[in-house]
Coordinates of N, CA and C in Angstrom, one line a residue:
X1 N -6.5 21.8 -2.7 CA -7.9 21.6 -2.2 C -8.4 23.0 -1.8
X2 N -9.5 23.5 -2.0 CA -10.1 24.8 -1.8 C -11.1 24.5 -0.5
X3 N -10.7 25.0 0.6 CA -11.5 24.9 1.7 C -11.2 25.9 2.6
X4 N -12.1 26.9 3.2 CA -11.7 27.9 4.1 C -11.3 27.7 5.5
X5 N -11.5 26.1 5.7 CA -11.0 25.7 6.9 C -9.8 24.8 6.9
X6 N -9.1 25.1 5.7 CA -7.9 24.1 5.4 C -6.6 25.0 6.3
X7 N -5.8 24.1 6.8 CA -4.8 24.7 7.4 C -3.4 24.5 6.6
X8 N -2.9 25.5 5.8 CA -1.7 25.1 5.0 C -0.6 24.5 5.9
X9 N -0.5 25.0 7.1 CA 0.8 24.7 8.1 C 0.8 22.9 8.0
X10 N -0.4 22.5 8.5 CA -0.6 20.9 8.6 C -0.3 20.2 7.2
X11 N -0.7 20.9 6.0 CA -0.5 20.4 4.8 C 1.0 20.2 4.5
X12 N 1.6 21.3 4.9 CA 3.3 21.5 4.6 C 4.0 20.2 5.5
X13 N 3.4 20.0 6.5 CA 3.8 19.2 7.6 C 3.6 17.6 7.1
X14 N 2.3 17.4 6.6 CA 1.9 16.2 5.9 C 2.9 15.7 4.8
X15 N 3.0 16.7 3.9 CA 4.1 16.9 2.8 C 5.4 16.2 3.2
X16 N 5.9 16.7 4.4 CA 7.3 16.4 4.9 C 7.4 15.2 5.3
X17 N 6.5 14.7 6.1 CA 6.3 13.5 6.7 C 6.3 12.3 5.6
X18 N 5.4 12.6 4.7 CA 5.2 11.5 3.7 C 6.5 11.5 2.9
X19 N 7.1 12.5 2.6 CA 8.3 12.5 1.8 C 9.5 11.6 2.8
X20 N 9.5 12.0 3.9 CA 10.5 11.3 4.8 C 10.4 9.7 4.8
X21 N 9.0 9.4 4.8 CA 8.4 8.1 5.1 C 8.9 7.1 3.7
X22 N 8.9 8.1 2.6 CA 9.3 7.3 1.3 C 10.9 7.0 1.3
X23 N 11.8 7.7 2.2 CA 13.1 7.7 2.1 C 13.5 7.2 3.6
X24 N 13.5 6.0 3.6 CA 13.8 5.2 5.3 C 15.4 5.6 5.3
X25 N 16.1 5.9 4.5 CA 17.7 6.3 4.7 C 17.6 7.7 5.2
X26 N 16.6 8.5 5.1 CA 16.7 9.8 5.7 C 17.0 10.9 4.5
X27 N 16.7 12.0 5.1 CA 16.6 13.4 4.0 C 17.3 14.5 5.0
X28 N 18.1 15.4 4.1 CA 18.6 16.6 4.8 C 17.4 17.6 4.6
X29 N 17.7 18.7 5.2 CA 16.9 19.7 5.3 C 16.7 20.2 3.7
X30 N 18.0 20.5 3.1 CA 18.0 21.0 1.9 C 17.4 20.2 0.6
X31 N 17.3 18.9 1.1 CA 16.5 17.8 0.2 C 15.0 18.0 0.3
X32 N 14.7 18.2 1.4 CA 13.4 18.4 1.8 C 12.6 19.6 1.2
X33 N 13.6 20.8 1.3 CA 13.2 22.0 0.9 C 12.9 22.0 -0.8
X34 N 14.0 21.4 -1.3 CA 14.0 21.2 -2.8 C 12.7 20.3 -3.1
X35 N 12.5 19.3 -2.7 CA 11.4 18.5 -2.9 C 9.9 18.8 -2.7
X36 N 10.0 19.8 -1.6 CA 8.6 20.5 -1.3 C 8.3 21.8 -1.7
X37 N 9.4 22.3 -2.2 CA 9.1 23.9 -2.6 C 9.0 24.7 -1.4
X38 N 9.4 24.1 -0.1 CA 9.1 25.1 1.0 C 10.7 25.7 1.2
X39 N 10.6 27.0 1.7 CA 12.1 27.6 1.6 C 12.7 27.1 2.9
X40 N 14.2 27.3 3.0 CA 14.9 26.7 3.7 C 14.5 27.2 5.4
X41 N 14.3 28.5 5.3 CA 14.0 29.2 6.8 C 12.4 28.5 7.3
X42 N 11.4 28.4 6.4 CA 10.3 27.6 6.8 C 10.5 26.2 7.2
X43 N 11.2 25.5 6.2 CA 11.6 24.2 6.4 C 12.2 24.1 7.8
X44 N 13.1 24.9 8.2 CA 13.9 24.6 9.5 C 13.1 24.9 10.6
X45 N 11.9 25.8 10.4 CA 11.0 25.9 11.7 C 10.1 24.7 11.7
X46 N 9.8 24.2 10.6 CA 8.9 23.0 10.5 C 9.4 21.8 11.0
X47 N 10.7 21.6 10.7 CA 11.5 20.3 11.1 C 11.9 20.5 12.7
X48 N 12.1 21.5 13.2 CA 12.4 21.9 14.6 C 11.2 21.5 15.3
X49 N 10.0 21.8 15.0 CA 8.7 21.6 15.8 C 8.2 20.0 15.5
X50 N 8.6 19.6 14.4 CA 8.4 18.2 14.3 C 9.3 17.2 15.2
X51 N 10.4 17.7 15.3 CA 11.6 17.0 16.0 C 11.1 17.1 17.6
X52 N 10.8 18.2 18.2 CA 10.5 18.4 19.5 C 9.2 17.4 19.7
X53 N 8.3 17.3 18.9 CA 7.0 16.7 19.2 C 7.4 14.9 18.8
X54 N 8.8 14.6 18.5 CA 9.2 13.2 18.2 C 8.2 12.7 17.2
X55 N 7.9 13.5 16.0 CA 7.4 12.9 14.9 C 8.4 12.7 13.9
X56 N 9.7 13.3 14.1 CA 10.6 12.9 13.2 C 11.9 13.0 14.3
X57 N 13.2 12.4 13.9 CA 14.1 12.5 14.4 C 15.4 12.9 13.5
X58 N 16.4 13.6 14.2 CA 17.5 14.0 13.4 C 18.6 13.2 13.8
X59 N 19.4 12.6 12.9 CA 20.6 11.6 13.1 C 21.8 12.5 13.0
X60 N 22.9 11.7 13.4 CA 24.2 12.5 13.5 C 24.6 13.0 12.1
X61 N 24.2 12.6 11.0 CA 24.7 13.1 9.6 C 23.6 14.0 9.3
X62 N 22.8 14.6 10.1 CA 21.9 15.7 10.0 C 20.8 15.5 8.8
X63 N 20.5 13.9 8.8 CA 19.3 13.6 8.0 C 17.9 13.4 8.8
X64 N 17.0 13.5 8.6 CA 15.7 13.3 9.3 C 14.9 12.2 8.6
X65 N 14.6 11.3 9.9 CA 13.8 10.0 9.8 C 12.7 10.3 10.7
X66 N 11.7 9.5 10.5 CA 10.4 9.2 11.3 C 10.8 8.9 12.7
X67 N 9.8 9.5 13.4 CA 10.1 9.6 14.9 C 9.3 8.7 15.7
X68 N 9.4 8.4 16.9 CA 8.6 7.4 17.6 C 7.2 7.7 17.7
X69 N 6.8 9.1 18.0 CA 5.6 9.6 18.0 C 4.6 8.9 17.0
X70 N 5.1 8.9 15.9 CA 4.6 8.2 14.6 C 3.9 6.7 14.8
X71 N 5.4 6.1 15.6 CA 4.8 4.6 15.6 C 3.7 4.5 16.8
X72 N 3.7 5.4 17.8 CA 2.6 5.3 18.8 C 1.3 5.4 18.1
X73 N 1.3 6.7 17.2 CA -0.2 6.9 16.7 C -0.4 5.8 15.6
X74 N 0.5 5.1 15.1 CA 0.3 4.1 14.0 C -0.4 2.9 14.8
X75 N 0.4 2.7 15.9 CA -0.1 1.4 16.6 C -1.5 1.7 17.2
X76 N -1.9 2.7 17.6 CA -3.1 3.2 18.1 C -4.1 2.9 17.2
X77 N -4.0 3.2 15.7 CA -4.8 3.2 14.7 C -5.0 1.6 14.3
X78 N -3.7 0.9 14.3 CA -4.1 -0.6 14.1 C -4.8 -1.3 14.8
X79 N -4.5 -1.1 16.3 CA -5.3 -1.6 17.4 C -6.8 -1.4 17.4
X80 N -6.9 -0.1 16.9 CA -8.6 0.3 16.9 C -9.3 -0.1 15.7
X81 N -8.7 -0.6 14.7 CA -9.3 -1.1 13.4 C -9.8 -2.4 13.5
X82 N -11.1 -2.7 13.5 CA -11.8 -3.9 13.9 C -11.3 -4.9 12.6
X83 N -11.4 -4.3 11.4 CA -10.9 -5.0 10.2 C -9.8 -5.8 10.4
X84 N -8.7 -5.0 11.0 CA -7.2 -5.4 11.1 C -7.2 -6.8 12.2
X85 N -8.0 -6.2 13.2 CA -7.9 -7.4 14.3 C -8.7 -8.6 13.7
X86 N -9.8 -8.4 13.0 CA -10.4 -9.8 12.6 C -9.4 -10.6 11.3
X87 N -8.6 -9.7 10.8 CA -7.8 -10.2 9.8 C -6.6 -11.0 10.6
X88 N -6.0 -10.8 11.4 CA -5.0 -11.5 12.3 C -5.7 -12.8 12.7
X89 N -6.8 -12.5 13.3 CA -7.5 -13.8 13.9 C -7.7 -14.9 12.9
X90 N -8.2 -14.4 11.6 CA -8.7 -15.4 10.6 C -7.4 -15.7 9.8
X91 N -6.7 -14.9 9.2 CA -5.8 -15.0 8.7 C -4.4 -15.8 9.0
X92 N -4.5 -16.0 10.3 CA -3.4 -16.6 11.3 C -3.6 -18.1 10.9
X93 N -4.8 -18.6 10.7 CA -5.1 -20.2 10.4 C -5.2 -20.2 8.7
X94 N -5.4 -19.0 8.0 CA -5.5 -19.5 6.4 C -3.8 -19.6 6.0
X95 N -2.8 -19.0 6.8 CA -1.4 -18.9 6.2 C -0.9 -20.4 6.6
X96 N -1.3 -21.0 7.6 CA -1.1 -22.2 7.9 C -1.3 -23.4 7.0
X97 N -2.8 -23.0 6.5 CA -3.3 -24.0 5.5 C -2.5 -24.1 4.1
X98 N -2.1 -22.7 3.7 CA -1.4 -22.4 2.6 C -0.1 -22.6 2.5
X99 N 0.6 -22.4 3.7 CA 1.8 -22.3 3.8 C 2.5 -21.1 3.1
X100 N 1.9 -20.0 3.1 CA 2.3 -18.9 2.4 C 1.7 -17.6 3.4
X101 N 2.4 -16.5 3.1 CA 2.3 -15.2 3.7 C 0.8 -14.6 3.2
X102 N 0.1 -14.0 4.0 CA -1.1 -13.3 3.6 C -1.1 -12.0 4.0
X103 N -1.8 -10.9 3.4 CA -1.5 -9.5 3.6 C -3.1 -8.8 3.3
X104 N -3.1 -7.9 3.9 CA -4.4 -6.7 4.1 C -4.1 -5.5 3.2
X105 N -4.7 -4.9 2.6 CA -4.5 -3.7 2.0 C -5.7 -2.9 1.7
X106 N -5.5 -1.5 1.7 CA -6.5 -0.6 1.3 C -6.1 0.2 0.3
X107 N -7.0 0.8 -0.6 CA -6.6 1.9 -1.6 C -6.4 3.4 -1.0
X108 N -5.4 4.0 -1.4 CA -5.3 5.3 -1.1 C -4.6 6.2 -2.3
X109 N -5.7 6.8 -3.1 CA -5.4 7.3 -4.4 C -5.1 6.2 -5.3
X110 N -3.7 6.4 -5.9 CA -3.3 5.3 -6.9 C -2.3 4.3 -6.5
X111 N -2.3 4.3 -5.1 CA -1.5 3.4 -4.5 C -2.2 2.4 -3.4
X112 N -1.6 1.4 -3.1 CA -2.2 0.5 -2.0 C -1.4 0.7 -0.7
X113 N -2.1 0.8 0.3 CA -1.4 1.0 1.6 C -1.8 -0.3 2.3
X114 N -0.3 -1.2 2.6 CA -0.5 -2.3 3.4 C -1.0 -2.1 4.7
X115 N -2.1 -2.9 5.4 CA -2.6 -2.6 6.7 C -2.0 -3.7 7.6
X116 N -1.8 -5.1 7.1 CA -1.5 -6.0 8.0 C -1.1 -7.2 7.2
X117 N -0.1 -7.9 8.1 CA 0.5 -9.1 7.5 C 0.5 -10.3 8.5
X118 N 0.2 -11.3 8.1 CA 0.4 -12.6 8.7 C 1.5 -13.6 7.7
X119 N 2.8 -13.6 8.3 CA 3.8 -14.1 7.6 C 3.9 -15.7 8.0
X120 N 4.1 -16.4 7.0 CA 4.4 -17.6 7.1 C 5.9 -17.9 7.0
X121 N 6.4 -18.5 8.0 CA 7.9 -18.5 8.3 C 8.5 -19.5 7.0
X122 N 9.6 -19.1 6.1 CA 10.1 -19.5 5.2 C 11.5 -19.1 4.8
X123 N 12.0 -19.7 3.8 CA 13.4 -19.1 3.4 C 13.4 -17.7 2.8
X124 N 12.3 -17.4 2.1 CA 12.2 -16.0 1.4 C 11.1 -15.3 2.2
X125 N 11.3 -14.1 2.4 CA 10.4 -13.0 3.1 C 10.1 -12.0 2.2
X126 N 8.8 -11.8 2.5 CA 8.2 -10.6 1.5 C 8.5 -9.3 2.1
X127 N 9.2 -8.3 1.4 CA 9.6 -7.0 1.9 C 8.4 -6.1 2.1
X128 N 7.4 -6.1 1.7 CA 6.2 -5.3 2.1 C 5.9 -5.5 3.5
X129 N 5.5 -4.5 4.1 CA 5.3 -4.4 5.7 C 4.0 -3.6 5.9
X130 N 3.3 -3.7 6.9 CA 2.3 -2.5 7.2 C 2.6 -1.4 7.1
X131 N 2.1 -0.4 6.6 CA 2.5 1.0 6.4 C 3.1 1.6 5.0
X132 N 3.5 0.4 4.4 CA 4.0 0.6 3.1 C 3.2 0.9 2.0
X133 N 3.5 1.5 1.0 CA 2.5 1.7 -0.1 C 3.2 1.3 -1.3
X134 N 2.5 0.8 -2.2 CA 3.1 0.3 -3.6 C 2.0 0.8 -4.7
X135 N 2.5 0.9 -6.0 CA 1.6 1.3 -7.1 C 0.5 0.3 -7.2
X136 N -0.7 1.0 -7.1 CA -1.8 -0.1 -7.0 C -1.8 -1.0 -8.6
X137 N -1.5 -0.3 -9.6 CA -1.5 -0.9 -10.8 C -0.5 -2.2 -11.2
X138 N 0.4 -2.3 -10.2 CA 1.4 -3.3 -10.4 C 1.0 -4.6 -9.4
X139 N 0.0 -4.3 -8.6 CA -0.1 -5.5 -7.6 C -1.8 -6.0 -7.7
X140 N -1.8 -7.3 -7.3 CA -3.0 -8.0 -7.4 C -4.1 -7.1 -6.4
X141 N -3.5 -6.7 -5.3 CA -4.3 -5.9 -4.4 C -5.0 -4.8 -4.9
X142 N -4.1 -4.1 -5.6 CA -4.2 -2.9 -6.2 C -5.5 -3.0 -7.3
X143 N -5.2 -4.0 -8.2 CA -6.1 -4.2 -9.0 C -7.6 -4.5 -8.6
X144 N -7.9 -5.4 -7.6 CA -9.1 -5.7 -6.9 C -9.7 -4.3 -6.5
X145 N -8.8 -3.7 -5.9 CA -9.3 -2.4 -5.2 C -10.0 -1.3 -6.4
X146 N -9.0 -1.2 -7.3 CA -9.2 -0.4 -8.6 C -10.6 -0.7 -9.4
X147 N -10.6 -2.2 -9.3 CA -11.6 -2.5 -10.3 C -13.1 -2.0 -9.7
X148 N -13.4 -1.8 -8.4 CA -14.4 -1.2 -7.7 C -14.7 0.5 -8.0
X149 N -13.7 0.9 -8.8 CA -14.1 2.3 -9.1 C -14.7 2.6 -10.3
X150 N -15.3 3.6 -10.6 CA -15.6 4.0 -12.0 C -14.7 4.4 -12.9
X151 N -14.7 4.3 -14.3 CA -13.9 4.5 -15.2 C -13.3 5.9 -15.0
X152 N -14.3 7.0 -14.7 CA -13.8 8.2 -14.7 C -12.8 8.4 -13.8
X153 N -12.9 7.7 -12.6 CA -12.0 7.9 -11.5 C -10.7 7.4 -11.7
X154 N -10.6 6.1 -12.6 CA -9.4 5.5 -12.9 C -8.7 6.4 -13.9
X155 N -9.3 7.1 -14.8 CA -8.8 8.1 -15.7 C -8.0 9.1 -14.9
X156 N -8.6 9.6 -13.8 CA -8.2 10.8 -13.0 C -6.8 10.3 -12.3
X157 N -7.0 9.2 -11.8 CA -5.7 8.7 -11.1 C -4.8 8.1 -11.8
X158 N -4.7 8.0 -13.1 CA -3.7 7.4 -14.1 C -3.6 8.1 -15.3
X159 N -3.7 9.6 -15.1 CA -3.7 10.5 -16.4 C -2.6 10.5 -17.0
X160 N -1.4 10.2 -16.4 CA -0.1 10.3 -16.9 C 0.5 9.1 -17.3
X161 N 1.0 8.7 -18.7 CA 1.6 7.9 -19.0 C 2.8 8.0 -19.6
X162 N 3.9 6.9 -19.5 CA 3.6 5.7 -18.7 C 3.6 5.5 -17.7
X163 N 2.9 4.6 -16.7 CA 2.8 4.1 -15.3 C 4.2 4.0 -14.9
X164 N 4.5 4.1 -13.8 CA 5.8 3.7 -13.0 C 5.7 2.2 -13.2
X165 N 6.8 1.6 -13.3 CA 7.1 0.0 -13.6 C 8.0 -0.2 -12.4
X166 N 7.6 -1.6 -12.0 CA 8.4 -2.0 -10.9 C 9.3 -3.3 -11.6
X167 N 8.7 -3.9 -12.5 CA 9.4 -5.0 -13.3 C 9.0 -4.8 -14.7
X168 N 9.6 -5.6 -15.6 CA 9.4 -5.4 -17.1 C 7.8 -6.0 -17.3
X169 N 7.1 -6.8 -16.3 CA 5.9 -7.0 -16.6 C 4.7 -6.1 -16.1
X170 N 5.0 -5.0 -15.6 CA 4.2 -4.0 -14.9 C 3.2 -3.4 -16.2
X171 N 2.1 -3.2 -15.9 CA 1.1 -2.5 -17.0 C 1.5 -1.2 -16.8
X172 N 1.8 -0.5 -17.8 CA 2.2 0.7 -18.1 C 1.2 1.8 -18.7
X173 N 0.1 1.3 -19.3 CA -0.6 2.2 -19.8 C -2.2 2.1 -19.7
X174 N -3.2 2.9 -19.8 CA -4.4 3.0 -19.3 C -5.2 2.0 -20.2
X175 N -4.9 1.7 -21.4 CA -5.6 0.7 -22.3 C -5.5 -0.6 -21.6
X176 N -4.2 -0.9 -21.4 CA -3.9 -2.3 -20.8 C -4.3 -2.5 -19.2
X177 N -4.4 -1.3 -18.6 CA -5.1 -1.2 -17.2 C -6.6 -1.7 -17.4
X178 N -7.1 -0.8 -18.3 CA -8.5 -1.0 -18.4 C -9.1 -2.6 -18.8
X179 N -8.1 -3.1 -19.4 CA -8.4 -4.6 -20.1 C -8.4 -5.5 -18.7
X180 N -7.3 -5.0 -18.1 CA -7.1 -5.9 -16.8 C -8.1 -5.8 -15.8
X181 N -8.6 -4.6 -15.6 CA -9.5 -4.3 -14.4 C -10.8 -5.0 -15.0
X182 N -11.2 -4.9 -16.3 CA -12.4 -5.6 -16.8 C -12.3 -7.1 -16.4
X183 N -11.2 -7.5 -16.6 CA -11.3 -9.1 -16.4 C -11.3 -9.3 -14.8
X184 N -10.8 -8.5 -14.0 CA -11.1 -8.5 -12.4 C -12.6 -8.5 -12.3
X185 N -13.0 -7.6 -12.8 CA -14.5 -7.5 -12.5 C -15.1 -8.8 -13.0
X186 N -14.9 -9.4 -14.0 CA -15.6 -10.7 -14.7 C -15.2 -11.8 -13.4
X187 N -13.9 -11.8 -13.1 CA -13.5 -12.9 -12.4 C -13.8 -12.8 -10.9
X188 N -13.8 -11.7 -10.5 CA -14.0 -11.3 -9.0 C -12.6 -11.6 -8.1
X189 N -11.6 -11.6 -8.8 CA -10.2 -11.6 -8.2 C -9.2 -11.2 -8.9
X190 N -8.0 -10.7 -8.6 CA -6.8 -10.2 -9.2 C -5.8 -10.9 -9.3
X191 N -4.9 -10.9 -10.2 CA -3.6 -11.5 -10.1 C -2.3 -10.5 -10.3
X192 N -1.3 -10.8 -10.2 CA -0.1 -10.1 -10.3 C 1.1 -11.1 -10.6
X193 N 1.3 -11.1 -11.9 CA 2.4 -12.2 -12.4 C 3.7 -11.5 -12.6
X194 N 4.4 -11.7 -11.5 CA 5.6 -10.8 -11.6 C 5.6 -9.3 -12.1
X195 N 4.6 -8.8 -11.5 CA 4.5 -7.4 -12.0 C 4.6 -6.5 -10.8
X196 N 5.0 -6.5 -9.8 CA 5.2 -6.0 -8.4 C 6.8 -6.4 -8.0
X197 N 7.1 -7.7 -8.2 CA 8.5 -8.3 -7.8 C 8.6 -9.5 -8.6
X198 N 9.8 -9.4 -9.2 CA 10.1 -10.6 -10.0 C 10.4 -11.9 -9.2
X199 N 9.8 -12.8 -9.9 CA 10.1 -14.1 -9.3 C 8.8 -14.8 -8.3
X200 N 7.9 -13.5 -8.0 CA 6.7 -13.9 -7.4 C 5.5 -13.7 -8.1
X201 N 4.6 -14.4 -7.8 CA 3.0 -14.4 -8.2 C 2.2 -13.9 -7.2
X202 N 1.1 -13.3 -7.4 CA 0.3 -13.0 -6.3 C -1.3 -13.0 -6.7
X203 N -2.0 -13.7 -5.9 CA -3.7 -13.6 -6.2 C -4.4 -12.7 -4.9
X204 N -5.2 -12.1 -5.3 CA -6.0 -11.1 -4.1 C -7.5 -11.2 -4.6
X205 N -8.3 -11.3 -3.3 CA -9.7 -11.2 -3.4 C -10.2 -10.0 -2.7
X206 N -11.3 -9.4 -3.0 CA -12.0 -8.2 -2.2 C -12.8 -8.5 -0.9
X207 N -12.8 -7.8 0.0 CA -13.3 -7.5 1.0 C -14.6 -6.4 1.0
X208 N -15.8 -7.1 0.9 CA -16.9 -5.9 0.7 C -17.7 -5.7 1.7
X209 N -18.0 -4.6 2.2 CA -18.7 -4.2 3.3 C -19.7 -3.1 3.0
X210 N -21.0 -3.5 3.2 CA -22.2 -2.4 2.9 C -22.1 -2.1 1.4
X211 N -21.7 -3.5 0.5 CA -22.1 -3.3 -0.9 C -20.5 -2.7 -1.6
X212 N -19.7 -2.2 -0.8 CA -18.4 -1.5 -1.4 C -17.3 -2.3 -1.2
X213 N -16.3 -2.3 -1.9 CA -15.0 -2.9 -1.8 C -14.1 -2.0 -0.7
X214 N -14.1 -2.4 0.6 CA -13.2 -1.5 1.3 C -11.9 -1.8 1.6
X215 N -11.4 -3.2 1.2 CA -10.0 -3.7 1.2 C -9.8 -5.1 0.5
X216 N -8.8 -5.5 0.7 CA -8.6 -6.8 -0.2 C -7.4 -7.5 0.6
X217 N -7.3 -8.9 0.5 CA -6.4 -9.7 1.0 C -5.8 -10.6 -0.2
X218 N -4.5 -10.8 0.2 CA -3.7 -11.2 -1.1 C -2.8 -12.4 -0.4
X219 N -2.5 -13.2 -1.4 CA -1.3 -14.2 -0.8 C -0.3 -14.2 -1.9
X220 N 1.0 -14.0 -1.8 CA 2.2 -14.0 -2.8 C 2.9 -15.4 -2.6
X221 N 3.5 -15.9 -3.7 CA 4.2 -17.1 -3.7 C 5.1 -17.0 -4.7
X222 N 6.3 -18.0 -4.5 CA 7.4 -17.8 -5.3 C 6.7 -18.5 -6.8
X223 N 7.3 -18.0 -7.9 CA 6.8 -18.2 -9.3 C 6.6 -19.6 -9.3
X224 N 7.5 -20.7 -9.0 CA 7.5 -22.1 -9.3 C 6.5 -22.9 -8.4
X225 N 5.9 -22.1 -7.6 CA 4.9 -22.7 -6.7 C 3.5 -22.5 -7.3
X226 N 3.4 -21.6 -8.3 CA 2.0 -21.0 -8.6 C 1.2 -22.0 -9.2
X227 N 1.5 -22.9 -10.2 CA 0.9 -23.9 -11.0 C 0.2 -24.8 -9.8
X228 N 1.0 -25.4 -9.0 CA 0.5 -26.6 -8.1 C -0.4 -25.9 -7.0
X229 N -0.2 -24.5 -6.7 CA -1.1 -24.0 -5.4 C -2.1 -23.0 -5.8
X230 N -2.2 -22.5 -7.1 CA -3.1 -21.4 -7.3 C -4.5 -21.7 -7.1
X231 N -5.0 -22.9 -7.4 CA -6.6 -23.1 -7.2 C -6.7 -23.2 -5.8
X232 N -5.9 -23.7 -5.1 CA -6.3 -23.9 -3.7 C -5.9 -22.7 -2.8
X233 N -5.2 -21.8 -3.4 CA -5.0 -20.6 -2.7 C -6.0 -19.6 -2.9
X234 N -6.7 -19.9 -4.4 CA -7.8 -19.0 -4.6 C -9.0 -19.1 -3.8
X235 N -9.0 -20.6 -3.7 CA -10.5 -21.0 -2.7 C -10.3 -20.3 -1.3
X236 N -9.2 -20.6 -0.9 CA -9.0 -20.3 0.5 C -8.9 -18.8 0.9
X237 N -8.5 -17.9 -0.5 CA -8.4 -16.7 -0.1 C -9.8 -15.9 -0.1
X238 N -10.6 -16.5 -0.9 CA -12.0 -16.1 -1.4 C -12.8 -16.5 0.2
X239 N -12.6 -17.7 0.7 CA -13.2 -17.9 2.1 C -12.8 -16.9 3.1
X240 N -11.6 -16.6 3.0 CA -11.1 -15.7 4.0 C -11.7 -14.2 3.9
X241 N -11.8 -13.8 2.7 CA -12.2 -12.5 2.4 C -13.8 -12.6 2.6
X242 N -14.5 -13.6 2.5 CA -15.8 -13.8 2.6 C -16.2 -13.7 4.2
X243 N -15.3 -14.2 4.9 CA -15.3 -14.1 6.4 C -15.2 -12.7 7.0
X244 N -14.4 -11.9 6.3 CA -14.0 -10.7 6.7 C -15.0 -9.7 6.1
X245 N -15.8 -9.8 5.2 CA -16.9 -9.0 4.7 C -17.9 -9.0 5.7
X246 N -18.6 -7.8 5.6 CA -19.8 -7.9 6.4 C -20.9 -8.6 5.8
X247 N -21.8 -9.1 6.9 CA -23.0 -10.0 6.3 C -23.8 -9.2 5.2

């Protein structure tokens, strides 16, 4: 990005933090240096600064993980987001009606960022949590959010084929993705049939504010519940999305 006010040091710190976030098991200095192309001397100084600020922590095995300061910052963001607050209030009732977990997400580039989750207690628990990212093309949430973008932007985001696959059912090429997004635009909702996680189906509906899709809500369920619950879930999910959308 060309900008005379751009601060390269912050860009490097951002790259390091994002990389550590993608590896919960931790990464060593040499791993971070190799994957970011930042030399070891600069990486040492960067990690030392981030550690002193509690943005990261160093474990006994000399691996680095995210630190407590980021948790506080994230907590402040979630508390200040009125959509997240409204989601918890509204979705807490919807999850009881459906007997399923409800999630909220937004689009960040070619990925969905999970913002909030209202979990229904059950024998099987979804692994996705607020703060996690997943490829947009493999999720119902992502399809709904991508469907609001112009074709030119979709082409930019998915320039490289094949796409990353989570299961054998994941869409892996632009032509298939274009067909699926056209279907989402026609129907007004998106589906994921074992494309993100095997054994699970998911349905998602858009949240529209000021004429633009800003986020989406979804409901995931075990595959064998799909036929019996799909219609009811879709109705309730659309009602939830409507309540969360601005008038």
